[in-house]
PDB file of C-alpha atoms and ligand atoms in Angstrom:
ATOM      1  CA  MET A  22     210.153 243.532 256.604  1.00 98.00           C
ATOM      2  CA  GLU A  23     207.141 242.887 258.826  1.00 98.00           C
ATOM      3  CA  THR A  24     204.327 245.447 259.036  1.00 98.00           C
ATOM      4  CA  TYR A  25     201.942 245.783 261.984  1.00 98.00           C
ATOM      5  CA  THR A  26     198.927 248.025 262.438  1.00 98.00           C
ATOM      6  CA  LYS A  27     197.618 246.520 265.691  1.00 98.00           C
ATOM      7  CA  ILE A  28     199.230 246.989 269.097  1.00 98.00           C
ATOM      8  CA  ALA A  29     198.390 243.478 270.318  1.00 98.00           C
ATOM      9  CA  GLU A  30     200.004 241.790 267.320  1.00 98.00           C
ATOM     10  CA  LEU A  31     203.113 243.936 267.480  1.00 98.00           C
ATOM     11  CA  LYS A  32     203.460 243.309 271.217  1.00 98.00           C
ATOM     12  CA  SER A  33     203.255 239.563 270.883  1.00 98.00           C
ATOM     13  CA  ARG A  34     205.862 239.571 268.094  1.00 98.00           C
ATOM     14  CA  LEU A  35     208.172 241.782 270.193  1.00 98.00           C
ATOM     15  CA  ALA A  36     207.726 239.520 273.223  1.00 97.00           C
ATOM     16  CA  GLU A  37     208.856 236.603 271.082  1.00 97.00           C
ATOM     17  CA  LEU A  38     211.913 238.471 269.798  1.00 97.00           C
ATOM     18  CA  LYS A  39     212.901 239.726 273.250  1.00 96.00           C
ATOM     19  CA  MET A  40     212.067 236.734 275.480  1.00 91.00           C
ATOM     20  CA  LYS A  41     212.691 233.749 273.233  1.00 91.00           C
ATOM     21  CA  GLU A  42     215.423 235.125 271.018  1.00 93.00           C
ATOM     22  CA  GLY A  43     217.037 237.637 273.405  1.00 96.00           C
ATOM     23  CA  LYS A  44     217.107 240.383 270.773  1.00 98.00           C
ATOM     24  CA  THR A  45     217.621 244.060 271.567  1.00 98.00           C
ATOM     25  CA  ILE A  46     215.049 246.435 270.068  1.00 98.00           C
ATOM     26  CA  GLY A  47     215.905 249.811 268.562  1.00 98.00           C
ATOM     27  CA  PHE A  48     213.047 252.196 267.856  1.00 99.00           C
ATOM     28  CA  VAL A  49     212.764 255.106 265.396  1.00 98.00           C
ATOM     29  CA  PRO A  50     209.465 257.007 265.783  1.00 98.00           C
ATOM     30  CA  THR A  51     208.497 259.102 262.736  1.00 98.00           C
ATOM     31  CA  MET A  52     205.549 260.866 261.150  1.00 98.00           C
ATOM     32  CA  GLY A  53     206.416 259.465 257.704  1.00 98.00           C
ATOM     33  CA  ALA A  54     207.129 261.396 254.482  1.00 97.00           C
ATOM     34  CA  LEU A  55     210.560 259.945 254.994  1.00 98.00           C
ATOM     35  CA  HIS A  56     213.866 261.427 253.821  1.00 98.00           C
ATOM     36  CA  GLN A  57     217.568 260.835 254.379  1.00 98.00           C
ATOM     37  CA  GLY A  58     217.360 262.400 257.862  1.00 98.00           C
ATOM     38  CA  HIS A  59     215.038 259.606 258.972  1.00 98.00           C
ATOM     39  CA  LEU A  60     217.223 257.023 257.243  1.00 98.00           C
ATOM     40  CA  SER A  61     220.276 258.241 259.156  1.00 98.00           C
ATOM     41  CA  LEU A  62     218.443 257.416 262.405  1.00 98.00           C
ATOM     42  CA  LEU A  63     217.568 254.036 260.978  1.00 98.00           C
ATOM     43  CA  SER A  64     221.130 253.215 260.045  1.00 98.00           C
ATOM     44  CA  LEU A  65     222.404 254.283 263.483  1.00 98.00           C
ATOM     45  CA  CYS A  66     219.731 252.034 264.971  1.00 98.00           C
ATOM     46  CA  LYS A  67     220.719 249.108 262.767  1.00 98.00           C
ATOM     47  CA  SER A  68     224.354 249.429 263.726  1.00 98.00           C
ATOM     48  CA  THR A  69     223.652 249.224 267.464  1.00 98.00           C
ATOM     49  CA  CYS A  70     220.507 247.082 267.917  1.00 98.00           C
ATOM     50  CA  ASP A  71     219.488 243.574 266.793  1.00 98.00           C
ATOM     51  CA  ILE A  72     216.027 244.596 265.603  1.00 98.00           C
ATOM     52  CA  THR A  73     215.174 247.930 264.008  1.00 98.00           C
ATOM     53  CA  LEU A  74     211.579 249.054 264.388  1.00 98.00           C
ATOM     54  CA  ALA A  75     210.214 252.252 262.810  1.00 98.00           C
ATOM     55  CA  SER A  76     206.769 253.702 263.430  1.00 98.00           C
ATOM     56  CA  ILE A  77     204.806 255.982 261.138  1.00 98.00           C
ATOM     57  CA  PHE A  78     202.032 257.951 262.792  1.00 98.00           C
ATOM     58  CA  VAL A  79     201.025 261.540 262.106  1.00 98.00           C
ATOM     59  CA  ASN A  80     200.100 262.403 265.664  1.00 98.00           C
ATOM     60  CA  PRO A  81     197.096 264.755 265.794  1.00 97.00           C
ATOM     61  CA  THR A  82     197.658 265.805 269.419  1.00 97.00           C
ATOM     62  CA  GLN A  83     200.948 267.560 268.656  1.00 97.00           C
ATOM     63  CA  PHE A  84     199.471 269.839 265.985  1.00 96.00           C
ATOM     64  CA  ASN A  85     198.130 273.043 267.483  1.00 90.00           C
ATOM     65  CA  ASP A  86     197.169 274.144 263.961  1.00 92.00           C
ATOM     66  CA  LYS A  87     194.574 271.950 262.273  1.00 93.00           C
ATOM     67  CA  ALA A  88     195.487 273.157 258.773  1.00 94.00           C
ATOM     68  CA  ASP A  89     199.106 272.168 259.421  1.00 93.00           C
ATOM     69  CA  TYR A  90     197.933 268.654 260.400  1.00 96.00           C
ATOM     70  CA  GLN A  91     195.818 268.342 257.286  1.00 95.00           C
ATOM     71  CA  ARG A  92     198.507 269.550 254.933  1.00 93.00           C
ATOM     72  CA  TYR A  93     201.259 267.464 256.567  1.00 95.00           C
ATOM     73  CA  PRO A  94     202.668 265.273 253.738  1.00 96.00           C
ATOM     74  CA  ARG A  95     201.699 261.599 253.690  1.00 97.00           C
ATOM     75  CA  THR A  96     203.622 259.276 251.351  1.00 96.00           C
ATOM     76  CA  PRO A  97     202.953 255.766 252.701  1.00 96.00           C
ATOM     77  CA  GLU A  98     204.024 253.760 249.651  1.00 96.00           C
ATOM     78  CA  ASN A  99     207.303 255.553 249.246  1.00 97.00           C
ATOM     79  CA  ASP A 100     207.935 255.284 253.009  1.00 98.00           C
ATOM     80  CA  GLY A 101     207.451 251.514 252.894  1.00 98.00           C
ATOM     81  CA  GLU A 102     209.900 251.155 250.024  1.00 98.00           C
ATOM     82  CA  MET A 103     212.485 253.384 251.676  1.00 98.00           C
ATOM     83  CA  LEU A 104     212.299 251.491 254.956  1.00 98.00           C
ATOM     84  CA  LYS A 105     212.519 248.150 253.226  1.00 97.00           C
ATOM     85  CA  SER A 106     215.582 249.067 251.208  1.00 97.00           C
ATOM     86  CA  ALA A 107     217.181 250.597 254.313  1.00 97.00           C
ATOM     87  CA  GLY A 108     216.885 247.194 256.000  1.00 98.00           C
ATOM     88  CA  CYS A 109     214.201 248.046 258.554  1.00 98.00           C
ATOM     89  CA  ASP A 110     212.976 244.851 260.257  1.00 98.00           C
ATOM     90  CA  ILE A 111     209.561 245.936 261.519  1.00 98.00           C
ATOM     91  CA  ILE A 112     207.265 248.853 260.791  1.00 98.00           C
ATOM     92  CA  PHE A 113     204.369 249.878 262.977  1.00 98.00           C
ATOM     93  CA  VAL A 114     201.674 251.936 261.250  1.00 98.00           C
ATOM     94  CA  PRO A 115     198.821 252.354 263.727  1.00 98.00           C
ATOM     95  CA  GLY A 116     195.544 254.150 263.039  1.00 97.00           C
ATOM     96  CA  GLU A 117     194.416 256.973 265.286  1.00 97.00           C
ATOM     97  CA  GLU A 118     191.886 254.732 267.102  1.00 97.00           C
ATOM     98  CA  GLU A 119     194.686 252.314 267.965  1.00 98.00           C
ATOM     99  CA  ILE A 120     196.868 254.944 269.653  1.00 98.00           C
ATOM    100  CA  TYR A 121     193.991 256.970 271.127  1.00 98.00           C
ATOM    101  CA  PRO A 122     191.036 254.634 271.809  1.00 97.00           C
ATOM    102  CA  GLU A 123     190.031 257.359 274.248  1.00 96.00           C
ATOM    103  CA  LYS A 124     191.058 261.003 274.387  1.00 96.00           C
ATOM    104  CA  ASP A 125     194.473 261.362 276.030  1.00 97.00           C
ATOM    105  CA  SER A 126     193.964 263.932 278.769  1.00 97.00           C
ATOM    106  CA  ARG A 127     197.392 263.631 280.386  1.00 97.00           C
ATOM    107  CA  ILE A 128     199.167 266.922 281.029  1.00 98.00           C
ATOM    108  CA  PHE A 129     202.940 266.780 281.391  1.00 98.00           C
ATOM    109  CA  ASP A 130     204.955 269.314 283.363  1.00 98.00           C
ATOM    110  CA  PHE A 131     208.208 270.238 281.645  1.00 98.00           C
ATOM    111  CA  GLY A 132     208.837 273.337 283.771  1.00 97.00           C
ATOM    112  CA  LYS A 133     210.721 276.003 281.828  1.00 97.00           C
ATOM    113  CA  LEU A 134     211.623 273.685 278.939  1.00 98.00           C
ATOM    114  CA  ASP A 135     208.362 274.021 277.015  1.00 97.00           C
ATOM    115  CA  LYS A 136     207.687 277.694 277.758  1.00 97.00           C
ATOM    116  CA  VAL A 137     210.178 278.875 275.119  1.00 98.00           C
ATOM    117  CA  MET A 138     210.721 278.563 271.362  1.00 98.00           C
ATOM    118  CA  GLU A 139     208.557 275.776 269.857  1.00 98.00           C
ATOM    119  CA  GLY A 140     206.633 275.413 273.115  1.00 97.00           C
ATOM    120  CA  LYS A 141     205.851 279.125 273.204  1.00 97.00           C
ATOM    121  CA  PHE A 142     204.822 279.451 269.554  1.00 97.00           C
ATOM    122  CA  ARG A 143     203.064 276.062 269.293  1.00 96.00           C
ATOM    123  CA  PRO A 144     201.104 275.813 272.566  1.00 96.00           C
ATOM    124  CA  GLY A 145     200.391 272.203 273.520  1.00 96.00           C
ATOM    125  CA  HIS A 146     202.808 270.838 270.925  1.00 98.00           C
ATOM    126  CA  PHE A 147     205.209 269.171 273.359  1.00 98.00           C
ATOM    127  CA  ASN A 148     202.402 267.831 275.522  1.00 98.00           C
ATOM    128  CA  GLY A 149     201.163 266.046 272.379  1.00 98.00           C
ATOM    129  CA  VAL A 150     204.673 264.824 271.579  1.00 98.00           C
ATOM    130  CA  ALA A 151     205.013 263.449 275.121  1.00 98.00           C
ATOM    131  CA  GLN A 152     201.603 261.773 274.887  1.00 98.00           C
ATOM    132  CA  VAL A 153     202.423 259.920 271.695  1.00 98.00           C
ATOM    133  CA  VAL A 154     206.047 259.054 272.474  1.00 98.00           C
ATOM    134  CA  SER A 155     205.171 257.758 275.957  1.00 98.00           C
ATOM    135  CA  ARG A 156     202.440 255.574 274.415  1.00 98.00           C
ATOM    136  CA  LEU A 157     204.775 254.282 271.728  1.00 98.00           C
ATOM    137  CA  PHE A 158     207.472 253.564 274.340  1.00 98.00           C
ATOM    138  CA  ASP A 159     204.900 251.720 276.415  1.00 98.00           C
ATOM    139  CA  ILE A 160     203.937 249.565 273.411  1.00 98.00           C
ATOM    140  CA  VAL A 161     207.437 248.888 272.052  1.00 98.00           C
ATOM    141  CA  ASN A 162     209.461 249.025 275.277  1.00 98.00           C
ATOM    142  CA  PRO A 163     212.658 249.586 273.266  1.00 98.00           C
ATOM    143  CA  ASP A 164     216.223 249.287 274.535  1.00 98.00           C
ATOM    144  CA  LYS A 165     217.186 252.391 272.569  1.00 98.00           C
ATOM    145  CA  SER A 166     215.253 255.063 270.703  1.00 98.00           C
ATOM    146  CA  PHE A 167     216.678 257.423 268.094  1.00 98.00           C
ATOM    147  CA  PHE A 168     215.894 261.132 267.628  1.00 98.00           C
ATOM    148  CA  GLY A 169     217.278 263.874 265.389  1.00 98.00           C
ATOM    149  CA  GLN A 170     219.224 266.874 266.600  1.00 98.00           C
ATOM    150  CA  LYS A 171     217.198 268.911 264.118  1.00 98.00           C
ATOM    151  CA  ASP A 172     214.378 268.887 266.667  1.00 98.00           C
ATOM    152  CA  PHE A 173     216.698 270.086 269.415  1.00 98.00           C
ATOM    153  CA  GLN A 174     214.017 271.138 271.900  1.00 98.00           C
ATOM    154  CA  GLN A 175     212.108 267.898 271.306  1.00 98.00           C
ATOM    155  CA  VAL A 176     215.193 265.914 272.318  1.00 98.00           C
ATOM    156  CA  CYS A 177     215.383 267.859 275.620  1.00 98.00           C
ATOM    157  CA  ILE A 178     211.686 267.225 276.241  1.00 98.00           C
ATOM    158  CA  ILE A 179     211.942 263.484 275.489  1.00 98.00           C
ATOM    159  CA  LYS A 180     214.983 263.065 277.749  1.00 98.00           C
ATOM    160  CA  ASN A 181     213.137 264.920 280.499  1.00 98.00           C
ATOM    161  CA  MET A 182     210.045 262.733 280.009  1.00 98.00           C
ATOM    162  CA  VAL A 183     212.154 259.565 280.196  1.00 98.00           C
ATOM    163  CA  ARG A 184     213.572 260.761 283.538  1.00 98.00           C
ATOM    164  CA  GLN A 185     210.136 261.775 284.866  1.00 97.00           C
ATOM    165  CA  LEU A 186     208.556 258.439 283.954  1.00 97.00           C
ATOM    166  CA  ASN A 187     211.633 256.520 285.051  1.00 97.00           C
ATOM    167  CA  LEU A 188     211.833 254.623 281.772  1.00 98.00           C
ATOM    168  CA  SER A 189     214.805 252.412 280.955  1.00 96.00           C
ATOM    169  CA  VAL A 190     215.059 253.367 277.265  1.00 98.00           C
ATOM    170  CA  GLU A 191     218.323 254.976 276.143  1.00 98.00           C
ATOM    171  CA  ILE A 192     217.794 258.096 274.005  1.00 98.00           C
ATOM    172  CA  VAL A 193     220.303 258.365 271.162  1.00 98.00           C
ATOM    173  CA  VAL A 194     220.618 261.653 269.267  1.00 98.00           C
ATOM    174  CA  ALA A 195     221.774 261.809 265.636  1.00 97.00           C
ATOM    175  CA  PRO A 196     223.174 264.866 263.813  1.00 98.00           C
ATOM    176  CA  THR A 197     221.024 266.902 261.438  1.00 98.00           C
ATOM    177  CA  VAL A 198     221.163 265.699 257.825  1.00 98.00           C
ATOM    178  CA  ARG A 199     221.183 268.540 255.297  1.00 98.00           C
ATOM    179  CA  GLU A 200     220.516 269.079 251.606  1.00 98.00           C
ATOM    180  CA  PRO A 201     223.579 269.980 249.498  1.00 98.00           C
ATOM    181  CA  ASP A 202     222.778 273.705 249.899  1.00 98.00           C
ATOM    182  CA  GLY A 203     222.615 273.331 253.689  1.00 98.00           C
ATOM    183  CA  LEU A 204     218.835 273.297 254.240  1.00 98.00           C
ATOM    184  CA  ALA A 205     217.978 270.861 257.051  1.00 98.00           C
ATOM    185  CA  MET A 206     216.017 267.961 255.608  1.00 98.00           C
ATOM    186  CA  SER A 207     212.383 268.009 256.666  1.00 98.00           C
ATOM    187  CA  SER A 208     209.175 266.374 255.495  1.00 95.00           C
ATOM    188  CA  ARG A 209     207.785 269.888 255.157  1.00 96.00           C
ATOM    189  CA  ASN A 210     210.410 270.895 252.553  1.00 97.00           C
ATOM    190  CA  MET A 211     208.381 269.178 249.831  1.00 96.00           C
ATOM    191  CA  LEU A 212     205.589 271.717 250.467  1.00 96.00           C
ATOM    192  CA  LEU A 213     207.806 274.694 249.551  1.00 98.00           C
ATOM    193  CA  THR A 214     207.427 276.465 246.217  1.00 98.00           C
ATOM    194  CA  LYS A 215     210.466 276.425 243.956  1.00 98.00           C
ATOM    195  CA  ASN A 216     211.484 279.909 244.994  1.00 98.00           C
ATOM    196  CA  GLN A 217     210.841 279.325 248.711  1.00 98.00           C
ATOM    197  CA  ARG A 218     212.973 276.200 248.464  1.00 98.00           C
ATOM    198  CA  ILE A 219     215.877 278.145 246.921  1.00 98.00           C
ATOM    199  CA  GLU A 220     215.590 280.950 249.468  1.00 98.00           C
ATOM    200  CA  ALA A 221     215.300 278.523 252.406  1.00 98.00           C
ATOM    201  CA  ALA A 222     219.044 277.856 252.096  1.00 98.00           C
ATOM    202  CA  LYS A 223     219.512 281.273 253.737  1.00 98.00           C
ATOM    203  CA  ILE A 224     218.395 279.781 257.064  1.00 98.00           C
ATOM    204  CA  SER A 225     221.348 277.433 257.485  1.00 98.00           C
ATOM    205  CA  GLN A 226     223.687 279.995 255.914  1.00 98.00           C
ATOM    206  CA  ALA A 227     222.678 282.480 258.605  1.00 98.00           C
ATOM    207  CA  LEU A 228     223.223 279.853 261.317  1.00 98.00           C
ATOM    208  CA  LEU A 229     226.670 279.109 259.891  1.00 98.00           C
ATOM    209  CA  TYR A 230     227.391 282.831 260.026  1.00 98.00           C
ATOM    210  CA  ALA A 231     226.404 282.701 263.711  1.00 98.00           C
ATOM    211  CA  ARG A 232     228.835 279.840 264.317  1.00 98.00           C
ATOM    212  CA  GLU A 233     231.667 281.728 262.642  1.00 97.00           C
ATOM    213  CA  HIS A 234     230.989 284.952 264.548  1.00 97.00           C
ATOM    214  CA  ALA A 235     230.097 283.594 268.009  1.00 97.00           C
ATOM    215  CA  PHE A 236     232.389 284.883 270.807  1.00 94.00           C
ATOM    216  CA  LYS A 237     233.638 287.712 268.528  1.00 94.00           C
ATOM    217  CA  THR A 238     230.244 289.448 268.596  1.00 97.00           C
ATOM    218  CA  PRO A 239     227.947 290.160 271.571  1.00 98.00           C
ATOM    219  CA  VAL A 240     225.071 287.640 271.771  1.00 98.00           C
ATOM    220  CA  ASN A 241     222.286 290.149 271.097  1.00 98.00           C
ATOM    221  CA  GLU A 242     224.101 291.739 268.190  1.00 98.00           C
ATOM    222  CA  LEU A 243     224.752 288.347 266.617  1.00 98.00           C
ATOM    223  CA  ALA A 244     221.100 287.338 267.067  1.00 98.00           C
ATOM    224  CA  GLY A 245     220.010 290.546 265.329  1.00 98.00           C
ATOM    225  CA  GLU A 246     222.350 289.926 262.419  1.00 98.00           C
ATOM    226  CA  VAL A 247     221.117 286.320 261.940  1.00 98.00           C
ATOM    227  CA  ILE A 248     217.509 287.557 261.878  1.00 98.00           C
ATOM    228  CA  ARG A 249     218.439 290.313 259.434  1.00 98.00           C
ATOM    229  CA  ARG A 250     220.156 287.853 257.080  1.00 98.00           C
ATOM    230  CA  ILE A 251     217.169 285.503 256.979  1.00 98.00           C
ATOM    231  CA  ASN A 252     214.580 288.280 256.701  1.00 98.00           C
ATOM    232  CA  SER A 253     216.561 289.810 253.815  1.00 98.00           C
ATOM    233  CA  SER A 254     214.796 287.199 251.676  1.00 98.00           C
ATOM    234  CA  PRO A 255     211.293 288.293 250.623  1.00 98.00           C
ATOM    235  CA  GLU A 256     210.218 284.628 250.974  1.00 98.00           C
ATOM    236  CA  LEU A 257     211.276 284.207 254.617  1.00 98.00           C
ATOM    237  CA  GLU A 258     210.195 285.614 257.958  1.00 98.00           C
ATOM    238  CA  VAL A 259     211.812 284.692 261.255  1.00 98.00           C
ATOM    239  CA  GLU A 260     209.341 283.745 263.984  1.00 98.00           C
ATOM    240  CA  TYR A 261     212.016 283.475 266.665  1.00 98.00           C
ATOM    241  CA  LEU A 262     215.778 283.248 266.907  1.00 98.00           C
ATOM    242  CA  GLU A 263     217.022 282.261 270.341  1.00 98.00           C
ATOM    243  CA  ILE A 264     220.566 281.758 271.558  1.00 98.00           C
ATOM    244  CA  VAL A 265     220.124 279.383 274.477  1.00 98.00           C
ATOM    245  CA  ASP A 266     221.784 277.318 277.171  1.00 98.00           C
ATOM    246  CA  ALA A 267     221.561 273.690 275.942  1.00 98.00           C
ATOM    247  CA  GLY A 268     220.784 272.527 279.479  1.00 96.00           C
ATOM    248  CA  ASP A 269     217.659 274.521 280.313  1.00 97.00           C
ATOM    249  CA  LEU A 270     216.886 276.145 276.909  1.00 98.00           C
ATOM    250  CA  GLN A 271     216.822 279.619 278.451  1.00 98.00           C
ATOM    251  CA  ALA A 272     218.240 282.552 276.483  1.00 98.00           C
ATOM    252  CA  VAL A 273     221.800 283.549 277.343  1.00 98.00           C
ATOM    253  CA  SER A 274     223.039 287.119 277.282  1.00 97.00           C
ATOM    254  CA  GLY A 275     226.773 286.398 277.266  1.00 97.00           C
ATOM    255  CA  TRP A 276     229.047 283.692 275.888  1.00 98.00           C
ATOM    256  CA  ASP A 277     230.162 282.700 279.396  1.00 97.00           C
ATOM    257  CA  ASP A 278     226.582 282.158 280.605  1.00 97.00           C
ATOM    258  CA  ALA A 279     226.509 278.431 279.743  1.00 97.00           C
ATOM    259  CA  GLY A 280     228.775 275.503 278.913  1.00 97.00           C
ATOM    260  CA  GLU A 281     226.922 274.558 275.747  1.00 98.00           C
ATOM    261  CA  ILE A 282     225.100 277.155 273.661  1.00 98.00           C
ATOM    262  CA  PHE A 283     222.804 276.641 270.659  1.00 98.00           C
ATOM    263  CA  ALA A 284     221.198 279.038 268.196  1.00 98.00           C
ATOM    264  CA  CYS A 285     217.654 277.868 267.381  1.00 98.00           C
ATOM    265  CA  VAL A 286     215.427 279.374 264.741  1.00 98.00           C
ATOM    266  CA  ALA A 287     211.880 279.037 263.371  1.00 98.00           C
ATOM    267  CA  VAL A 288     211.091 280.615 260.029  1.00 98.00           C
ATOM    268  CA  HIS A 289     207.906 281.068 258.011  1.00 98.00           C
ATOM    269  CA  ALA A 290     208.150 280.504 254.268  1.00 98.00           C
ATOM    270  CA  GLY A 291     204.590 281.377 253.271  1.00 97.00           C
ATOM    271  CA  LYS A 292     202.367 278.898 255.140  1.00 94.00           C
ATOM    272  CA  ILE A 293     205.241 276.506 255.781  1.00 96.00           C
ATOM    273  CA  ARG A 294     207.166 276.683 259.026  1.00 97.00           C
ATOM    274  CA  LEU A 295     210.766 275.487 259.149  1.00 98.00           C
ATOM    275  CA  ILE A 296     213.070 275.027 262.145  1.00 98.00           C
ATOM    276  CA  ASP A 297     216.808 274.577 262.438  1.00 98.00           C
ATOM    277  CA  ASN A 298     219.594 274.953 264.982  1.00 98.00           C
ATOM    278  CA  VAL A 299     223.349 274.969 265.333  1.00 98.00           C
ATOM    279  CA  GLN A 300     225.701 274.483 268.250  1.00 98.00           C
ATOM    280  CA  LEU A 301     227.736 277.642 268.914  1.00 98.00           C
ATOM    281  CA  LYS A 302     229.638 276.469 272.000  1.00 98.00           C
TER     282      LYS A 302
HETATM  283  P1  AMP B  26     209.392 263.513 262.052  1.00 94.77           P
HETATM  284  O1  AMP B  26     208.954 262.444 261.115  1.00 94.77           O
HETATM  285  O2  AMP B  26     209.584 264.840 261.415  1.00 94.77           O
HETATM  286  O3  AMP B  26     208.595 263.547 263.325  1.00 94.77           O
HETATM  287  O4  AMP B  26     210.867 263.106 262.509  1.00 94.77           O
HETATM  288  C1  AMP B  26     211.146 261.842 263.033  1.00 94.77           C
HETATM  289  C2  AMP B  26     212.526 261.848 263.591  1.00 94.77           C
HETATM  290  O5  AMP B  26     213.462 262.158 262.555  1.00 94.77           O
HETATM  291  C3  AMP B  26     212.727 262.908 264.690  1.00 94.77           C
HETATM  292  O6  AMP B  26     213.536 262.372 265.713  1.00 94.77           O
HETATM  293  C4  AMP B  26     213.422 264.007 263.951  1.00 94.77           C
HETATM  294  O7  AMP B  26     214.218 264.818 264.790  1.00 94.77           O
HETATM  295  C5  AMP B  26     214.283 263.220 262.977  1.00 94.77           C
HETATM  296  N1  AMP B  26     214.686 264.068 261.867  1.00 94.77           N
HETATM  297  C6  AMP B  26     213.876 264.828 261.082  1.00 94.77           C
HETATM  298  N2  AMP B  26     214.601 265.524 260.183  1.00 94.77           N
HETATM  299  C7  AMP B  26     215.902 265.197 260.395  1.00 94.77           C
HETATM  300  C8  AMP B  26     217.144 265.580 259.802  1.00 94.77           C
HETATM  301  N3  AMP B  26     217.200 266.444 258.791  1.00 94.77           N
HETATM  302  N4  AMP B  26     218.280 265.031 260.284  1.00 94.77           N
HETATM  303  C9  AMP B  26     218.239 264.152 261.319  1.00 94.77           C
HETATM  304  N5  AMP B  26     217.107 263.736 261.914  1.00 94.77           N
HETATM  305  C10 AMP B  26     215.958 264.257 261.469  1.00 94.77           C
END
């Protein structure tokens, strides 16, 4: 496995692989503290691209809460070992000055997409995501890039950004990988206390309940019941639960309002914020 920290060196290596050797490049951007969810993206990448490149960069511009940025887990040695044993070909681990030699003042317009859910409760978050992913795409120029369904709204934003910037990268979405008790894997899970971690299983259980009872129950009633089930734990507090049209992420009021419908949730467990989603239709 080759490791790069400098853009210029990575670019010249990629030029060699693409131009001289005709290799296709698959790209998995991450913020590190890797788990099986990340590795599932990597293995999908490996199965469809010649070269698998992962990046690790905890992007400051997507954190609207400074404390959240500071407490975000960083496990570089373990990440390196995991990527190596997963057969990653190249890792890119840039410093902040490499990605942002100057302040990035670009403002993206995602219309209605970033006014709801994560965008509403984490102002500026998706603008930061778009800043870093567009920079990484510009550096790597991948044939395909792999993202997790767990960050459902992020996938919509990235696809929209790719269309806006007219990029040729194909965005591939991989299903959410879960712990045995159903909790969606997340780098933040390691920050939970033992009891929060046990109780956090209620989030996916409530979403499963939503999947079983969709269509049989009015949308608003079902939303209320999902919130009630999660909040029944003293460790958990729902920030939002939205039942949305997968196309424009706007809340639906009836089951016939959209072709594809998702339930998306953000939950506070103490200082830690967890998100999850499930497709209902
Ligand atoms: P992060 O390091 O949290 O920024 O995540 C990097 C990529 O891994 C994103 O595309 C995430 O959506 C994806 N990802 C994170 N958790 C999971 C999971 N449990 N299952 C599948 N993909 C995931």
